[in-house]
Every structure is written in C-alpha cells, then in structure tokens.
Amino acid sequence: MTPGIETPDHRGRTGLHLTGRDLDRNPDVVVRDVEVLSNDWYVLRATTFDRRGSDGVWRTERRETYDRGDGATILLYDADRRTVLLTRQFRFPVYVNGHPDGMLLETAAGLLDEDDPVAAIRRETVEETGVEIGPVQHVFDVFMSPGSVTERLHFFAAPYRSEDIEGTQHGVASEGEDIEIVELDIDRARAAIGTEIVDAKAIMLLQWALLDGPFA
C-alpha cells in the first residue's frame, strides 16, 4: 500500500494519482497515466497523455507538474502618503539560483489551503504584516509558471494606514517564518523594480498600481 495513493500520507492525503485523469475539456488531449513522483509536502506528478497537434497527428507526451495548491497575494498601499507595504524574508530557492542573500522583497502572500482567496489573503496579511485590512480589491488571477507549476495566484490590493503598522517583524514562528515589513515610497519602489525588487508578484502589483490602480 502506497502512502498518498491507497493509504493516507503524512498529510492525510489519498488518491494523489487520480488528479487530471478525468480531464475532458480539451478534445485534443487524452490523459493516459498519472504517476506520483514525490509527495513529501507538495506533490510532483508525471502525467502521460496523447495530444493531437495542429497537423492532426496524435503524439504521446509526458510532462511533470508540481502541485503546491493555489495562492493569493496582496499589495497594501497608502494613496495619500504614496507608500506601499512590502515584506522581506529568506527564500532558499532564489538564494540557490543566484540571489545575493536570498532576502526577497515581496508582496504578502500565501497558499489558500482550505480557504477561499479573500479569506486566505486576509489571514496571510495579518500573519505576515500584522495589518488587519478592510475591503479588498480583486486585481486578477494568474498562472505564474505554467510550464511546470499548477499554481493559480489570486492578486488583490487594499489600503492601509501608518497607524495600522505594529512592529517590523512578523510571521508564524511555528512555520519557520521570520518576516520583516518594509514600507517604501511608490516612486522608490518603481525605481527598485528589476534590481532590489525581483519578485514577480510584487512587480506585477506595483505596475498595476502605477498604471491602473491607486497611483495611476
């Protein structure tokens, strides 16, 4: 009996090999097999499928997908003071891929887990910044790395006030989080895109804020 397949794995999951087997929205794609390669925390699968190309010929392909669930992110802004509230935390994947110290400036974000996107981003905002937000604005939903990662990220924005900020260090200690909040002038943030700010979700939300959002 394989954990995560017939019996629960350490996160209580079963049937991880069934994901994608029933897909039928695209008549040019027929899923043949799903193999679970890893399910230590997130799930790495290899899916074999037949795909009919633009030439009408069917070919068999095999693709790996990394399933970490969907997530949400938010840009906190103060339109009157022309500031944004970002987070900074250590990210090993960027550190191992050339970032100077792995300390990444980001917008607050997290996985949905069992929550809807709005509830999830309210939870993550409090955990990562300490700010209790009011109404949130839905900006867009985006697949961030569609070549291999299944995650759909829900983007939001909400105002904050200087008096909402309490302390500079936040995060859930039991989850290994050690998060610093960083307040930047919007013009300073714009100038930092591509240098100090290299987080895709932060860049996308900053550009939205400058083109169509509170700083347009």
PDB file of C-alpha atoms in Angstrom:
ATOM      1  CA  MET A   1       0.000   0.000   0.000  1.00  0.00           C
ATOM      2  CA  THR A   2       1.475   3.335  -1.089  1.00  0.00           C
ATOM      3  CA  PRO A   3       1.053   6.429   1.154  1.00  0.00           C
ATOM      4  CA  GLY A   4      -0.800   9.132  -0.727  1.00  0.00           C
ATOM      5  CA  ILE A   5      -2.258   6.591  -3.135  1.00  0.00           C
ATOM      6  CA  GLU A   6      -4.199   3.819  -1.349  1.00  0.00           C
ATOM      7  CA  THR A   7      -3.437   4.913   2.223  1.00  0.00           C
ATOM      8  CA  PRO A   8      -3.132   8.397   3.773  1.00  0.00           C
ATOM      9  CA  ASP A   9       0.293  10.041   3.589  1.00  0.00           C
ATOM     10  CA  HIS A  10       1.703  12.139   6.463  1.00  0.00           C
ATOM     11  CA  ARG A  11      -0.651  14.983   5.472  1.00  0.00           C
ATOM     12  CA  GLY A  12      -3.692  12.688   5.348  1.00  0.00           C
ATOM     13  CA  ARG A  13      -3.977  12.648   1.555  1.00  0.00           C
ATOM     14  CA  THR A  14      -5.030   9.729  -0.636  1.00  0.00           C
ATOM     15  CA  GLY A  15      -5.742   9.347  -4.349  1.00  0.00           C
ATOM     16  CA  LEU A  16      -2.949  11.708  -5.400  1.00  0.00           C
ATOM     17  CA  HIS A  17      -2.523   9.651  -8.574  1.00  0.00           C
ATOM     18  CA  LEU A  18      -6.060  10.487  -9.734  1.00  0.00           C
ATOM     19  CA  THR A  19      -5.525  14.207 -10.362  1.00  0.00           C
ATOM     20  CA  GLY A  20      -6.012  15.007 -14.041  1.00  0.00           C
ATOM     21  CA  ARG A  21      -7.207  11.557 -15.100  1.00  0.00           C
ATOM     22  CA  ASP A  22     -10.764  12.772 -15.718  1.00  0.00           C
ATOM     23  CA  LEU A  23      -9.864  15.888 -17.736  1.00  0.00           C
ATOM     24  CA  ASP A  24     -12.004  16.157 -20.883  1.00  0.00           C
ATOM     25  CA  ARG A  25     -12.333  19.898 -21.582  1.00  0.00           C
ATOM     26  CA  ASN A  26      -9.906  19.753 -24.497  1.00  0.00           C
ATOM     27  CA  PRO A  27     -10.837  17.128 -27.160  1.00  0.00           C
ATOM     28  CA  ASP A  28      -7.256  17.192 -28.424  1.00  0.00           C
ATOM     29  CA  VAL A  29      -5.818  15.915 -25.128  1.00  0.00           C
ATOM     30  CA  VAL A  30      -6.390  12.444 -23.632  1.00  0.00           C
ATOM     31  CA  VAL A  31      -4.741  11.616 -20.289  1.00  0.00           C
ATOM     32  CA  ARG A  32      -3.375   8.071 -20.165  1.00  0.00           C
ATOM     33  CA  ASP A  33      -1.500   7.788 -16.869  1.00  0.00           C
ATOM     34  CA  VAL A  34      -0.548   9.786 -13.760  1.00  0.00           C
ATOM     35  CA  GLU A  35       2.480   8.796 -11.681  1.00  0.00           C
ATOM     36  CA  VAL A  36       3.235  10.376  -8.296  1.00  0.00           C
ATOM     37  CA  LEU A  37       6.982  11.007  -8.120  1.00  0.00           C
ATOM     38  CA  SER A  38       7.058  12.769  -4.749  1.00  0.00           C
ATOM     39  CA  ASN A  39       4.554  13.826  -2.095  1.00  0.00           C
ATOM     40  CA  ASP A  40       6.788  14.816   0.803  1.00  0.00           C
ATOM     41  CA  TRP A  41       4.921  18.125   1.273  1.00  0.00           C
ATOM     42  CA  TYR A  42       3.715  19.251  -2.133  1.00  0.00           C
ATOM     43  CA  VAL A  43       3.079  16.811  -4.980  1.00  0.00           C
ATOM     44  CA  LEU A  44       5.258  16.145  -8.017  1.00  0.00           C
ATOM     45  CA  ARG A  45       3.499  14.132 -10.736  1.00  0.00           C
ATOM     46  CA  ALA A  46       4.446  12.807 -14.157  1.00  0.00           C
ATOM     47  CA  THR A  47       1.456  12.679 -16.479  1.00  0.00           C
ATOM     48  CA  THR A  48       1.408  10.785 -19.769  1.00  0.00           C
ATOM     49  CA  PHE A  49      -1.125  11.997 -22.313  1.00  0.00           C
ATOM     50  CA  ASP A  50      -1.921  11.864 -26.025  1.00  0.00           C
ATOM     51  CA  ARG A  51      -2.176  15.225 -27.758  1.00  0.00           C
ATOM     52  CA  ARG A  52      -3.384  15.965 -31.267  1.00  0.00           C
ATOM     53  CA  GLY A  53      -1.214  18.644 -32.849  1.00  0.00           C
ATOM     54  CA  SER A  54      -2.182  21.330 -35.338  1.00  0.00           C
ATOM     55  CA  ASP A  55      -1.200  18.901 -38.111  1.00  0.00           C
ATOM     56  CA  GLY A  56      -3.865  16.432 -36.902  1.00  0.00           C
ATOM     57  CA  VAL A  57      -1.322  13.848 -35.755  1.00  0.00           C
ATOM     58  CA  TRP A  58      -1.668  12.309 -32.273  1.00  0.00           C
ATOM     59  CA  ARG A  59       1.540  12.123 -30.241  1.00  0.00           C
ATOM     60  CA  THR A  60       2.241  10.798 -26.756  1.00  0.00           C
ATOM     61  CA  GLU A  61       3.846  13.232 -24.322  1.00  0.00           C
ATOM     62  CA  ARG A  62       4.977  13.047 -20.703  1.00  0.00           C
ATOM     63  CA  ARG A  63       5.091  16.137 -18.516  1.00  0.00           C
ATOM     64  CA  GLU A  64       5.988  16.738 -14.873  1.00  0.00           C
ATOM     65  CA  THR A  65       3.804  19.052 -12.801  1.00  0.00           C
ATOM     66  CA  TYR A  66       4.459  20.452  -9.348  1.00  0.00           C
ATOM     67  CA  ASP A  67       1.279  20.909  -7.324  1.00  0.00           C
ATOM     68  CA  ARG A  68       1.600  23.148  -4.274  1.00  0.00           C
ATOM     69  CA  GLY A  69      -2.011  24.359  -4.308  1.00  0.00           C
ATOM     70  CA  ASP A  70      -3.288  27.790  -5.283  1.00  0.00           C
ATOM     71  CA  GLY A  71      -2.334  31.002  -3.534  1.00  0.00           C
ATOM     72  CA  ALA A  72      -3.111  34.671  -3.028  1.00  0.00           C
ATOM     73  CA  THR A  73      -1.076  37.862  -2.781  1.00  0.00           C
ATOM     74  CA  ILE A  74      -1.858  41.477  -1.948  1.00  0.00           C
ATOM     75  CA  LEU A  75      -0.431  44.952  -2.401  1.00  0.00           C
ATOM     76  CA  LEU A  76      -1.004  47.147   0.635  1.00  0.00           C
ATOM     77  CA  TYR A  77      -0.945  50.841  -0.270  1.00  0.00           C
ATOM     78  CA  ASP A  78      -1.454  54.280   1.244  1.00  0.00           C
ATOM     79  CA  ALA A  79      -2.592  56.531  -1.592  1.00  0.00           C
ATOM     80  CA  ASP A  80      -2.362  59.733   0.494  1.00  0.00           C
ATOM     81  CA  ARG A  81       1.229  59.154   1.589  1.00  0.00           C
ATOM     82  CA  ARG A  82       2.111  57.407  -1.708  1.00  0.00           C
ATOM     83  CA  THR A  83       3.580  54.366   0.012  1.00  0.00           C
ATOM     84  CA  VAL A  84       3.352  50.589  -0.249  1.00  0.00           C
ATOM     85  CA  LEU A  85       3.941  47.965   2.414  1.00  0.00           C
ATOM     86  CA  LEU A  86       6.076  45.006   1.350  1.00  0.00           C
ATOM     87  CA  THR A  87       7.671  42.070   3.149  1.00  0.00           C
ATOM     88  CA  ARG A  88      11.213  40.760   3.214  1.00  0.00           C
ATOM     89  CA  GLN A  89      12.087  37.174   4.067  1.00  0.00           C
ATOM     90  CA  PHE A  90      14.638  34.496   3.248  1.00  0.00           C
ATOM     91  CA  ARG A  91      13.787  32.380   0.195  1.00  0.00           C
ATOM     92  CA  PHE A  92      16.163  29.459  -0.353  1.00  0.00           C
ATOM     93  CA  PRO A  93      15.096  28.783  -3.985  1.00  0.00           C
ATOM     94  CA  VAL A  94      16.181  32.273  -5.079  1.00  0.00           C
ATOM     95  CA  TYR A  95      19.331  32.070  -2.927  1.00  0.00           C
ATOM     96  CA  VAL A  96      20.427  28.842  -4.592  1.00  0.00           C
ATOM     97  CA  ASN A  97      19.710  30.406  -8.003  1.00  0.00           C
ATOM     98  CA  GLY A  98      21.964  33.428  -7.682  1.00  0.00           C
ATOM     99  CA  HIS A  99      20.199  35.987  -5.471  1.00  0.00           C
ATOM    100  CA  PRO A 100      22.871  37.706  -3.331  1.00  0.00           C
ATOM    101  CA  ASP A 101      21.477  36.753   0.084  1.00  0.00           C
ATOM    102  CA  GLY A 102      18.055  35.211  -0.524  1.00  0.00           C
ATOM    103  CA  MET A 103      16.304  38.036   1.336  1.00  0.00           C
ATOM    104  CA  LEU A 104      13.484  38.782  -1.087  1.00  0.00           C
ATOM    105  CA  LEU A 105      11.270  41.881  -1.138  1.00  0.00           C
ATOM    106  CA  GLU A 106       7.739  40.691  -1.849  1.00  0.00           C
ATOM    107  CA  THR A 107       4.075  41.407  -1.508  1.00  0.00           C
ATOM    108  CA  ALA A 108       2.390  39.500   1.326  1.00  0.00           C
ATOM    109  CA  ALA A 109       1.213  36.120   0.062  1.00  0.00           C
ATOM    110  CA  GLY A 110       0.358  32.566   0.992  1.00  0.00           C
ATOM    111  CA  LEU A 111      -1.421  29.400  -0.030  1.00  0.00           C
ATOM    112  CA  LEU A 112      -5.204  29.180   0.102  1.00  0.00           C
ATOM    113  CA  ASP A 113      -5.184  25.880   1.997  1.00  0.00           C
ATOM    114  CA  GLU A 114      -8.893  25.265   2.628  1.00  0.00           C
ATOM    115  CA  ASP A 115      -9.939  28.948   2.474  1.00  0.00           C
ATOM    116  CA  ASP A 116     -11.414  30.973  -0.375  1.00  0.00           C
ATOM    117  CA  PRO A 117      -8.994  33.531  -1.878  1.00  0.00           C
ATOM    118  CA  VAL A 118     -10.318  36.551   0.058  1.00  0.00           C
ATOM    119  CA  ALA A 119     -10.305  34.752   3.401  1.00  0.00           C
ATOM    120  CA  ALA A 120      -6.834  33.396   2.671  1.00  0.00           C
ATOM    121  CA  ILE A 121      -5.338  36.777   1.847  1.00  0.00           C
ATOM    122  CA  ARG A 122      -6.869  38.331   4.960  1.00  0.00           C
ATOM    123  CA  ARG A 123      -5.239  35.563   7.023  1.00  0.00           C
ATOM    124  CA  GLU A 124      -1.875  35.916   5.323  1.00  0.00           C
ATOM    125  CA  THR A 125      -1.885  39.723   5.587  1.00  0.00           C
ATOM    126  CA  VAL A 126      -2.285  39.558   9.352  1.00  0.00           C
ATOM    127  CA  GLU A 127       0.313  36.801   9.701  1.00  0.00           C
ATOM    128  CA  GLU A 128       2.935  38.466   7.515  1.00  0.00           C
ATOM    129  CA  THR A 129       2.388  42.186   8.200  1.00  0.00           C
ATOM    130  CA  GLY A 130       0.251  42.428  11.324  1.00  0.00           C
ATOM    131  CA  VAL A 131      -2.230  44.609   9.422  1.00  0.00           C
ATOM    132  CA  GLU A 132      -5.976  43.986   9.663  1.00  0.00           C
ATOM    133  CA  ILE A 133      -7.326  45.055   6.255  1.00  0.00           C
ATOM    134  CA  GLY A 134     -10.789  46.280   5.325  1.00  0.00           C
ATOM    135  CA  PRO A 135     -12.346  45.797   1.874  1.00  0.00           C
ATOM    136  CA  VAL A 136     -10.037  44.220  -0.687  1.00  0.00           C
ATOM    137  CA  GLN A 137      -9.954  44.802  -4.446  1.00  0.00           C
ATOM    138  CA  HIS A 138      -9.543  41.796  -6.718  1.00  0.00           C
ATOM    139  CA  VAL A 139      -6.998  42.639  -9.412  1.00  0.00           C
ATOM    140  CA  PHE A 140      -6.524  39.473 -11.493  1.00  0.00           C
ATOM    141  CA  ASP A 141      -5.743  35.740 -11.329  1.00  0.00           C
ATOM    142  CA  VAL A 142      -2.565  34.469 -12.950  1.00  0.00           C
ATOM    143  CA  PHE A 143      -0.719  31.199 -13.609  1.00  0.00           C
ATOM    144  CA  MET A 144       2.795  32.152 -12.510  1.00  0.00           C
ATOM    145  CA  SER A 145       4.867  29.318 -14.009  1.00  0.00           C
ATOM    146  CA  PRO A 146       2.618  27.392 -16.426  1.00  0.00           C
ATOM    147  CA  GLY A 147       5.364  25.208 -17.866  1.00  0.00           C
ATOM    148  CA  SER A 148       5.567  23.070 -14.740  1.00  0.00           C
ATOM    149  CA  VAL A 149       3.761  24.530 -11.701  1.00  0.00           C
ATOM    150  CA  THR A 150      -0.025  24.183 -11.400  1.00  0.00           C
ATOM    151  CA  GLU A 151      -0.493  27.122  -9.002  1.00  0.00           C
ATOM    152  CA  ARG A 152      -3.020  29.837  -9.837  1.00  0.00           C
ATOM    153  CA  LEU A 153      -2.278  33.027  -7.882  1.00  0.00           C
ATOM    154  CA  HIS A 154      -5.092  35.424  -6.936  1.00  0.00           C
ATOM    155  CA  PHE A 155      -3.966  39.065  -6.831  1.00  0.00           C
ATOM    156  CA  PHE A 156      -5.529  41.665  -4.525  1.00  0.00           C
ATOM    157  CA  ALA A 157      -4.947  45.207  -3.304  1.00  0.00           C
ATOM    158  CA  ALA A 158      -6.110  47.032  -0.196  1.00  0.00           C
ATOM    159  CA  PRO A 159      -5.377  50.307   1.581  1.00  0.00           C
ATOM    160  CA  TYR A 160      -3.602  50.547   4.913  1.00  0.00           C
ATOM    161  CA  ARG A 161      -2.737  53.422   7.251  1.00  0.00           C
ATOM    162  CA  SER A 162       0.502  54.200   9.058  1.00  0.00           C
ATOM    163  CA  GLU A 163      -1.211  53.620  12.400  1.00  0.00           C
ATOM    164  CA  ASP A 164      -2.046  50.044  11.283  1.00  0.00           C
ATOM    165  CA  ILE A 165       1.634  49.099  11.468  1.00  0.00           C
ATOM    166  CA  GLU A 166       2.737  47.491  14.707  1.00  0.00           C
ATOM    167  CA  GLY A 167       6.356  46.419  14.860  1.00  0.00           C
ATOM    168  CA  THR A 168       8.586  45.342  11.999  1.00  0.00           C
ATOM    169  CA  GLN A 169       8.890  41.557  12.456  1.00  0.00           C
ATOM    170  CA  HIS A 170       6.027  39.175  11.790  1.00  0.00           C
ATOM    171  CA  GLY A 171       5.293  35.640  10.579  1.00  0.00           C
ATOM    172  CA  VAL A 172       4.202  32.357  12.116  1.00  0.00           C
ATOM    173  CA  ALA A 173       7.180  31.133  14.126  1.00  0.00           C
ATOM    174  CA  SER A 174       5.942  27.530  14.183  1.00  0.00           C
ATOM    175  CA  GLU A 175       6.080  27.538  10.367  1.00  0.00           C
ATOM    176  CA  GLY A 176       9.623  28.915  10.325  1.00  0.00           C
ATOM    177  CA  GLU A 177       8.532  32.376   9.208  1.00  0.00           C
ATOM    178  CA  ASP A 178      10.696  35.385  10.094  1.00  0.00           C
ATOM    179  CA  ILE A 179       9.264  38.259   8.066  1.00  0.00           C
ATOM    180  CA  GLU A 180      10.274  41.915   8.074  1.00  0.00           C
ATOM    181  CA  ILE A 181       7.831  44.528   6.803  1.00  0.00           C
ATOM    182  CA  VAL A 182       9.250  47.249   4.571  1.00  0.00           C
ATOM    183  CA  GLU A 183       7.442  50.491   3.748  1.00  0.00           C
ATOM    184  CA  LEU A 184       8.531  52.184   0.528  1.00  0.00           C
ATOM    185  CA  ASP A 185       7.558  55.329  -1.309  1.00  0.00           C
ATOM    186  CA  ILE A 186       5.891  54.252  -4.565  1.00  0.00           C
ATOM    187  CA  ASP A 187       8.468  56.089  -6.679  1.00  0.00           C
ATOM    188  CA  ARG A 188      11.248  54.394  -4.730  1.00  0.00           C
ATOM    189  CA  ALA A 189       9.533  51.040  -5.281  1.00  0.00           C
ATOM    190  CA  ARG A 190       9.163  51.696  -9.007  1.00  0.00           C
ATOM    191  CA  ALA A 191      12.867  52.528  -9.297  1.00  0.00           C
ATOM    192  CA  ALA A 192      13.724  49.282  -7.476  1.00  0.00           C
ATOM    193  CA  ILE A 193      11.897  47.029  -9.971  1.00  0.00           C
ATOM    194  CA  GLY A 194      14.388  44.664 -11.538  1.00  0.00           C
ATOM    195  CA  THR A 195      17.150  45.437  -9.028  1.00  0.00           C
ATOM    196  CA  GLU A 196      16.071  45.301  -5.373  1.00  0.00           C
ATOM    197  CA  ILE A 197      12.589  44.059  -6.244  1.00  0.00           C
ATOM    198  CA  VAL A 198      12.800  40.877  -8.326  1.00  0.00           C
ATOM    199  CA  ASP A 199       9.700  39.092  -7.022  1.00  0.00           C
ATOM    200  CA  ALA A 200       7.266  38.624  -9.923  1.00  0.00           C
ATOM    201  CA  LYS A 201       4.077  39.099  -7.926  1.00  0.00           C
ATOM    202  CA  ALA A 202       5.362  42.307  -6.339  1.00  0.00           C
ATOM    203  CA  ILE A 203       6.414  43.691  -9.720  1.00  0.00           C
ATOM    204  CA  MET A 204       3.056  42.852 -11.287  1.00  0.00           C
ATOM    205  CA  LEU A 205       1.103  44.516  -8.494  1.00  0.00           C
ATOM    206  CA  LEU A 206       3.346  47.583  -8.445  1.00  0.00           C
ATOM    207  CA  GLN A 207       2.945  48.035 -12.187  1.00  0.00           C
ATOM    208  CA  TRP A 208      -0.823  47.616 -11.849  1.00  0.00           C
ATOM    209  CA  ALA A 209      -0.869  50.229  -9.074  1.00  0.00           C
ATOM    210  CA  LEU A 210       1.071  52.680 -11.241  1.00  0.00           C
ATOM    211  CA  LEU A 211      -0.877  52.072 -14.457  1.00  0.00           C
ATOM    212  CA  ASP A 212      -4.449  51.371 -13.326  1.00  0.00           C
ATOM    213  CA  GLY A 213      -4.503  51.410  -9.541  1.00  0.00           C
ATOM    214  CA  PRO A 214      -4.179  53.947  -6.723  1.00  0.00           C
ATOM    215  CA  PHE A 215      -1.095  55.687  -8.140  1.00  0.00           C
ATOM    216  CA  ALA A 216      -2.232  55.942 -11.774  1.00  0.00           C
TER     217      ALA A 216
END
